[in-house]
Amino acid sequence: MQMLDGKLVSQAVKDDLKEKVATRAAAGKKLPHLAAILVGNNGASETYVASKVKSCAETGFGSTLIRLDSDVPEEELLMKIKELNDDFNIDGILVQLPLPKHISEQKVIETIAASKDVDGFHPESVGRMVQGLPAFFPATPYGILLLLEHYKVETKGKHAVVIGRSNIVGRPISILLNRNDYPGNCTVTVCHSHTPNLKEICLQGDIIVAALGRPEFLKADMVKEGAVVIDVGITRVADPSKKSGFAIKGDVDFNQVAPKCSFITPVPGGVGPMTIAALMMNTFKSCLAKDPD
Ligand code: GUN
């Protein structure tokens, strides 16, 4: 069993970007700049956004963090996004999800200029991805591709089983694993809450992507010997023994499942850090599109 080490690969991606940014700085080129909007003070969102901003600083990217109160009117948020759309210095805009109930996530996503949609959630980005055109891929699926690529995991002709069909992970990773490219060329089955024979389908998976958000859902008796298991889960579970009061649990029962796998991602330290590396890649590409090397 080989661990797919997201911490290590994410650092390698960021180191590579850091070098490229330094070269651009020396040549007087535009440097990548990410704007992150955080609405309210959801604990997990605070952590994710802080990691994104920290990674920008470490890599030589500029970043702007905009904090808005949880009761901010939708119109004010949309105005802020439009301001960032018009700001040449900003290459990528991300609005951390989930948003408070009174704000339409769809409206927010569609207000971000497609050219700055480094989260890859805009319908134009999704449409381009589906058609195999150059596009911003959503960060988590893109991070999974980078991880598979780094470890040279074979995907051609494999049966990939994706559990979950969210717009952020399940649906886009099912499309990307199915594309005619590497990583890709899988036969993909997408399972969800209405799939009756989930265990039988999982047992056919050469690659399983667990992205349903149910801690330790995938058990050893659902996984065949030699499978590649990608765990996208990051649920906070109360744990009084931890200083923070919670532990992070994946969607895979790691201790049971790992011995059966050829490759597996740990949680934490697997897909999570790769999501940030992928976001940085998208922001860099956006900057490059404006001011090529
Ligand atoms: N919430 C959970 N994942 C993501 C993500 O990739 N991007 C944003 N903006 N919000 C998220």
Tab-separated table of C-alpha atoms and ligand atoms in Angstrom:
chain	number	residue	atom	x	y	z
A	1	MET	CA	0.000	0.000	0.000
A	2	GLN	CA	1.324	3.412	-0.976
A	3	MET	CA	0.100	6.593	0.650
A	4	LEU	CA	-0.878	9.407	-1.708
A	5	ASP	CA	0.764	12.172	0.294
A	6	GLY	CA	-1.131	15.374	-0.417
A	7	LYS	CA	1.000	17.404	1.950
A	8	LEU	CA	4.164	16.486	0.092
A	9	VAL	CA	2.740	16.924	-3.419
A	10	SER	CA	1.011	20.166	-2.518
A	11	GLN	CA	4.337	21.528	-1.234
A	12	ALA	CA	6.036	20.440	-4.468
A	13	VAL	CA	3.378	22.238	-6.549
A	14	LYS	CA	3.703	25.378	-4.411
A	15	ASP	CA	7.531	25.274	-4.559
A	16	ASP	CA	7.335	25.081	-8.343
A	17	LEU	CA	4.905	28.015	-8.447
A	18	LYS	CA	7.114	29.991	-6.063
A	19	GLU	CA	10.038	29.634	-8.456
A	20	LYS	CA	7.906	30.717	-11.415
A	21	VAL	CA	6.584	33.713	-9.486
A	22	ALA	CA	10.131	34.735	-8.505
A	23	THR	CA	11.167	34.596	-12.173
A	24	ARG	CA	8.197	36.765	-13.094
A	25	ALA	CA	9.006	39.224	-10.318
A	26	ALA	CA	12.595	39.534	-11.588
A	27	ALA	CA	11.257	40.223	-15.094
A	28	GLY	CA	8.852	42.901	-13.827
A	29	LYS	CA	5.788	40.858	-14.787
A	30	LYS	CA	2.410	40.944	-13.105
A	31	LEU	CA	2.288	38.718	-10.017
A	32	PRO	CA	-0.719	36.484	-9.244
A	33	HIS	CA	-3.248	37.917	-6.807
A	34	LEU	CA	-6.110	36.045	-5.159
A	35	ALA	CA	-9.112	37.731	-3.520
A	36	ALA	CA	-10.965	35.631	-0.961
A	37	ILE	CA	-14.322	36.606	0.494
A	38	LEU	CA	-15.386	35.103	3.797
A	39	VAL	CA	-18.935	35.741	4.972
A	40	GLY	CA	-19.629	35.168	8.678
A	41	ASN	CA	-17.420	33.114	10.969
A	42	ASN	CA	-18.021	29.433	10.263
A	43	GLY	CA	-15.092	27.656	11.967
A	44	ALA	CA	-14.207	25.321	9.097
A	45	SER	CA	-14.474	28.122	6.502
A	46	GLU	CA	-12.209	30.345	8.644
A	47	THR	CA	-9.597	27.572	8.666
A	48	TYR	CA	-9.791	26.928	4.913
A	49	VAL	CA	-9.579	30.594	3.964
A	50	ALA	CA	-6.681	31.176	6.377
A	51	SER	CA	-4.802	28.271	4.720
A	52	LYS	CA	-5.434	29.721	1.269
A	53	VAL	CA	-4.180	33.184	2.274
A	54	LYS	CA	-1.118	31.660	4.009
A	55	SER	CA	-0.272	29.624	0.901
A	56	CYS	CA	-0.429	32.803	-1.191
A	57	ALA	CA	2.086	34.509	1.110
A	58	GLU	CA	4.423	31.484	1.041
A	59	THR	CA	4.343	31.311	-2.748
A	60	GLY	CA	4.810	34.991	-3.509
A	61	PHE	CA	1.205	35.557	-4.588
A	62	GLY	CA	-0.623	38.649	-3.458
A	63	SER	CA	-3.846	38.086	-1.573
A	64	THR	CA	-6.742	40.166	-0.330
A	65	LEU	CA	-9.045	38.799	2.356
A	66	ILE	CA	-12.435	40.438	2.543
A	67	ARG	CA	-14.500	39.612	5.614
A	68	LEU	CA	-18.207	40.360	5.635
A	69	ASP	CA	-20.708	39.939	8.468
A	70	SER	CA	-23.057	36.946	8.297
A	71	ASP	CA	-26.025	39.331	7.855
A	72	VAL	CA	-24.478	41.214	4.923
A	73	PRO	CA	-27.160	41.915	2.301
A	74	GLU	CA	-26.795	39.791	-0.829
A	75	GLU	CA	-26.613	42.951	-2.961
A	76	GLU	CA	-23.593	44.217	-1.008
A	77	LEU	CA	-21.736	40.942	-1.588
A	78	LEU	CA	-22.572	41.028	-5.307
A	79	MET	CA	-21.319	44.637	-5.523
A	80	LYS	CA	-18.054	43.624	-3.874
A	81	ILE	CA	-17.604	40.814	-6.405
A	82	LYS	CA	-18.271	43.222	-9.294
A	83	GLU	CA	-15.624	45.586	-7.914
A	84	LEU	CA	-13.107	42.719	-7.877
A	85	ASN	CA	-14.169	41.699	-11.398
A	86	ASP	CA	-13.184	45.176	-12.598
A	87	ASP	CA	-9.882	45.295	-10.711
A	88	PHE	CA	-7.022	44.394	-13.093
A	89	ASN	CA	-4.737	43.480	-10.203
A	90	ILE	CA	-7.033	40.639	-9.086
A	91	ASP	CA	-6.560	37.352	-10.980
A	92	GLY	CA	-8.748	35.047	-8.939
A	93	ILE	CA	-11.874	35.531	-6.854
A	94	LEU	CA	-13.194	32.971	-4.430
A	95	VAL	CA	-16.194	33.252	-2.171
A	96	GLN	CA	-15.925	30.592	0.501
A	97	LEU	CA	-18.985	28.323	0.640
A	98	PRO	CA	-21.334	27.624	2.316
A	99	LEU	CA	-22.996	31.045	2.516
A	100	PRO	CA	-25.734	32.155	4.925
A	101	LYS	CA	-29.226	31.047	3.859
A	102	HIS	CA	-30.374	34.519	2.746
A	103	ILE	CA	-27.694	34.639	0.032
A	104	SER	CA	-28.092	32.737	-3.234
A	105	GLU	CA	-24.899	30.756	-3.841
A	106	GLN	CA	-25.844	30.365	-7.482
A	107	LYS	CA	-26.191	34.139	-7.947
A	108	VAL	CA	-22.824	34.657	-6.259
A	109	ILE	CA	-21.123	32.044	-8.438
A	110	GLU	CA	-22.598	33.532	-11.619
A	111	THR	CA	-21.556	37.076	-10.635
A	112	ILE	CA	-17.858	36.161	-10.507
A	113	ALA	CA	-16.263	36.914	-13.897
A	114	ALA	CA	-15.599	33.587	-15.644
A	115	SER	CA	-12.042	34.810	-16.373
A	116	LYS	CA	-11.393	35.038	-12.588
A	117	ASP	CA	-13.368	31.956	-11.541
A	118	VAL	CA	-10.445	30.080	-9.943
A	119	ASP	CA	-12.901	27.887	-8.005
A	120	GLY	CA	-14.233	26.595	-11.334
A	121	PHE	CA	-17.864	26.799	-10.171
A	122	HIS	CA	-19.205	29.223	-12.814
A	123	PRO	CA	-21.495	27.542	-15.392
A	124	GLU	CA	-19.115	28.749	-18.127
A	125	SER	CA	-16.163	27.013	-16.433
A	126	VAL	CA	-18.202	23.840	-15.901
A	127	GLY	CA	-19.437	23.890	-19.519
A	128	ARG	CA	-15.909	24.310	-20.842
A	129	MET	CA	-14.665	21.489	-18.605
A	130	VAL	CA	-17.462	19.171	-19.800
A	131	GLN	CA	-16.592	19.936	-23.438
A	132	GLY	CA	-12.888	19.301	-22.854
A	133	LEU	CA	-11.920	22.943	-23.508
A	134	PRO	CA	-9.242	24.775	-21.498
A	135	ALA	CA	-10.986	25.695	-18.250
A	136	PHE	CA	-10.548	26.338	-14.559
A	137	PHE	CA	-11.215	22.952	-12.978
A	138	PRO	CA	-12.796	23.031	-9.512
A	139	ALA	CA	-9.986	22.938	-6.965
A	140	THR	CA	-10.714	19.633	-5.201
A	141	PRO	CA	-11.114	17.514	-8.371
A	142	TYR	CA	-8.133	19.285	-9.940
A	143	GLY	CA	-6.102	18.530	-6.808
A	144	ILE	CA	-7.046	14.850	-7.104
A	145	LEU	CA	-5.836	14.826	-10.727
A	146	LEU	CA	-2.515	16.407	-9.695
A	147	LEU	CA	-2.103	13.765	-6.987
A	148	LEU	CA	-2.829	10.856	-9.365
A	149	GLU	CA	-0.437	12.393	-11.877
A	150	HIS	CA	2.372	12.808	-9.339
A	151	TYR	CA	2.208	9.147	-8.310
A	152	LYS	CA	1.679	8.037	-11.941
A	153	VAL	CA	-1.459	6.120	-10.967
A	154	GLU	CA	-2.825	4.323	-14.047
A	155	THR	CA	-6.369	5.428	-14.871
A	156	LYS	CA	-6.864	4.344	-18.506
A	157	GLY	CA	-9.462	1.610	-18.813
A	158	LYS	CA	-10.096	1.534	-15.066
A	159	HIS	CA	-13.513	1.539	-13.456
A	160	ALA	CA	-13.819	4.603	-11.229
A	161	VAL	CA	-16.646	4.692	-8.714
A	162	VAL	CA	-17.506	8.139	-7.397
A	163	ILE	CA	-19.694	8.333	-4.288
A	164	GLY	CA	-21.391	11.722	-4.214
A	165	ARG	CA	-22.644	14.073	-6.915
A	166	SER	CA	-22.037	17.559	-5.505
A	167	ASN	CA	-21.155	20.401	-7.855
A	168	ILE	CA	-17.930	20.941	-5.892
A	169	VAL	CA	-16.508	17.410	-6.018
A	170	GLY	CA	-18.569	14.389	-7.106
A	171	ARG	CA	-19.948	15.626	-10.412
A	172	PRO	CA	-16.788	17.361	-11.684
A	173	ILE	CA	-14.414	14.521	-10.689
A	174	SER	CA	-16.708	12.047	-12.478
A	175	ILE	CA	-16.385	14.140	-15.649
A	176	LEU	CA	-12.625	14.607	-15.331
A	177	LEU	CA	-11.896	10.911	-14.685
A	178	ASN	CA	-13.941	10.103	-17.768
A	179	ARG	CA	-12.213	12.570	-20.152
A	180	ASN	CA	-9.963	11.415	-22.948
A	181	ASP	CA	-6.693	12.453	-21.296
A	182	TYR	CA	-4.433	11.511	-18.398
A	183	PRO	CA	-5.563	11.242	-15.638
A	184	GLY	CA	-8.827	10.125	-17.196
A	185	ASN	CA	-10.097	7.519	-19.629
A	186	CYS	CA	-11.890	5.684	-16.831
A	187	THR	CA	-15.312	4.142	-17.048
A	188	VAL	CA	-17.110	6.096	-14.350
A	189	THR	CA	-20.058	5.145	-12.169
A	190	VAL	CA	-21.539	7.886	-10.002
A	191	CYS	CA	-23.307	6.671	-6.858
A	192	HIS	CA	-25.452	8.733	-4.526
A	193	SER	CA	-28.037	8.517	-1.760
A	194	HIS	CA	-30.556	6.757	-4.056
A	195	THR	CA	-28.158	4.081	-5.322
A	196	PRO	CA	-29.586	0.764	-4.046
A	197	ASN	CA	-26.615	-1.580	-4.564
A	198	LEU	CA	-23.804	0.732	-3.538
A	199	LYS	CA	-21.653	-1.987	-1.946
A	200	GLU	CA	-21.726	-4.172	-5.097
A	201	ILE	CA	-20.773	-1.198	-7.272
A	202	CYS	CA	-17.957	-0.096	-4.949
A	203	LEU	CA	-16.568	-3.646	-5.057
A	204	GLN	CA	-16.174	-3.226	-8.835
A	205	GLY	CA	-14.177	-0.018	-8.427
A	206	ASP	CA	-10.515	0.007	-9.410
A	207	ILE	CA	-10.581	3.616	-8.204
A	208	ILE	CA	-13.040	4.817	-5.555
A	209	VAL	CA	-13.587	8.495	-4.813
A	210	ALA	CA	-15.506	8.894	-1.560
A	211	ALA	CA	-17.070	12.354	-1.540
A	212	LEU	CA	-20.339	12.066	0.332
A	213	GLY	CA	-19.445	13.742	3.643
A	214	ARG	CA	-20.264	10.794	5.948
A	215	PRO	CA	-17.413	9.990	8.344
A	216	GLU	CA	-15.871	6.512	7.859
A	217	PHE	CA	-18.643	5.462	5.466
A	218	LEU	CA	-16.469	3.331	3.174
A	219	LYS	CA	-15.693	0.040	4.910
A	220	ALA	CA	-13.225	-2.710	4.001
A	221	ASP	CA	-15.973	-5.060	2.757
A	222	MET	CA	-16.891	-2.452	0.101
A	223	VAL	CA	-13.393	-2.293	-1.417
A	224	LYS	CA	-11.652	-4.834	-3.632
A	225	GLU	CA	-7.998	-5.822	-3.174
A	226	GLY	CA	-5.643	-3.419	-4.932
A	227	ALA	CA	-8.108	-0.547	-5.293
A	228	VAL	CA	-7.039	3.098	-5.353
A	229	VAL	CA	-9.034	4.984	-2.696
A	230	ILE	CA	-9.381	8.767	-2.696
A	231	ASP	CA	-10.951	10.171	0.455
A	232	VAL	CA	-12.489	13.619	0.043
A	233	GLY	CA	-14.246	13.685	3.433
A	234	ILE	CA	-13.262	16.289	6.012
A	235	THR	CA	-15.975	16.165	8.675
A	236	ARG	CA	-15.333	17.648	12.095
A	237	VAL	CA	-16.301	15.113	14.759
A	238	ALA	CA	-16.407	16.028	18.477
A	239	ASP	CA	-13.318	14.670	20.257
A	240	PRO	CA	-12.763	15.891	23.827
A	241	SER	CA	-9.230	14.431	23.809
A	242	LYS	CA	-8.162	17.038	21.238
A	243	LYS	CA	-7.217	20.588	22.174
A	244	SER	CA	-9.520	21.943	19.452
A	245	GLY	CA	-12.388	19.754	20.739
A	246	PHE	CA	-12.793	17.985	17.393
A	247	ALA	CA	-11.074	15.479	15.130
A	248	ILE	CA	-11.141	15.517	11.319
A	249	LYS	CA	-12.646	12.341	9.876
A	250	GLY	CA	-12.604	11.227	6.266
A	251	ASP	CA	-15.333	9.316	4.425
A	252	VAL	CA	-13.167	6.181	4.526
A	253	ASP	CA	-12.598	3.862	7.473
A	254	PHE	CA	-8.864	4.264	6.904
A	255	ASN	CA	-7.476	1.641	9.305
A	256	GLN	CA	-9.723	-1.072	7.873
A	257	VAL	CA	-9.523	-0.079	4.216
A	258	ALA	CA	-5.842	0.911	3.808
A	259	PRO	CA	-4.375	-2.649	3.937
A	260	LYS	CA	-6.487	-3.623	0.890
A	261	CYS	CA	-5.428	-0.652	-1.258
A	262	SER	CA	-2.692	-0.123	-3.819
A	263	PHE	CA	-2.911	3.622	-3.116
A	264	ILE	CA	-4.897	5.581	-0.542
A	265	THR	CA	-5.115	9.204	0.603
A	266	PRO	CA	-4.902	9.921	4.334
A	267	VAL	CA	-7.164	12.416	6.134
A	268	PRO	CA	-5.850	14.902	6.994
A	269	GLY	CA	-2.913	15.354	4.621
A	270	GLY	CA	-4.413	13.892	1.450
A	271	VAL	CA	-6.909	15.695	-0.757
A	272	GLY	CA	-7.213	18.758	1.543
A	273	PRO	CA	-3.780	20.283	0.875
A	274	MET	CA	-4.108	19.412	-2.837
A	275	THR	CA	-7.237	21.562	-3.062
A	276	ILE	CA	-5.157	24.573	-2.076
A	277	ALA	CA	-2.355	23.695	-4.497
A	278	ALA	CA	-4.934	23.436	-7.296
A	279	LEU	CA	-6.428	26.804	-6.397
A	280	MET	CA	-2.951	28.336	-6.610
A	281	MET	CA	-2.412	26.695	-10.021
A	282	ASN	CA	-5.669	28.191	-11.275
A	283	THR	CA	-4.754	31.638	-9.953
A	284	PHE	CA	-1.336	31.434	-11.588
A	285	LYS	CA	-2.917	30.409	-14.920
A	286	SER	CA	-5.339	33.313	-14.701
A	287	CYS	CA	-2.462	35.731	-14.152
A	288	LEU	CA	-0.509	34.186	-17.030
A	289	ALA	CA	-3.490	34.616	-19.351
A	290	LYS	CA	-3.402	38.390	-18.693
A	291	ASP	CA	0.353	38.846	-18.799
A	292	PRO	CA	2.103	35.874	-20.463
A	293	ASP	CA	5.753	35.023	-19.753
B	1	GUN	N1	-16.325	25.136	0.359
B	1	GUN	C1	-15.904	23.848	0.335
B	1	GUN	N2	-15.025	23.656	-0.664
B	1	GUN	C2	-14.877	24.843	-1.287
B	1	GUN	C3	-14.098	25.266	-2.398
B	1	GUN	O1	-13.357	24.521	-3.034
B	1	GUN	N3	-14.230	26.576	-2.718
B	1	GUN	C4	-15.037	27.430	-2.048
B	1	GUN	N4	-15.106	28.701	-2.456
B	1	GUN	N5	-15.788	27.057	-1.022
B	1	GUN	C5	-15.692	25.770	-0.644
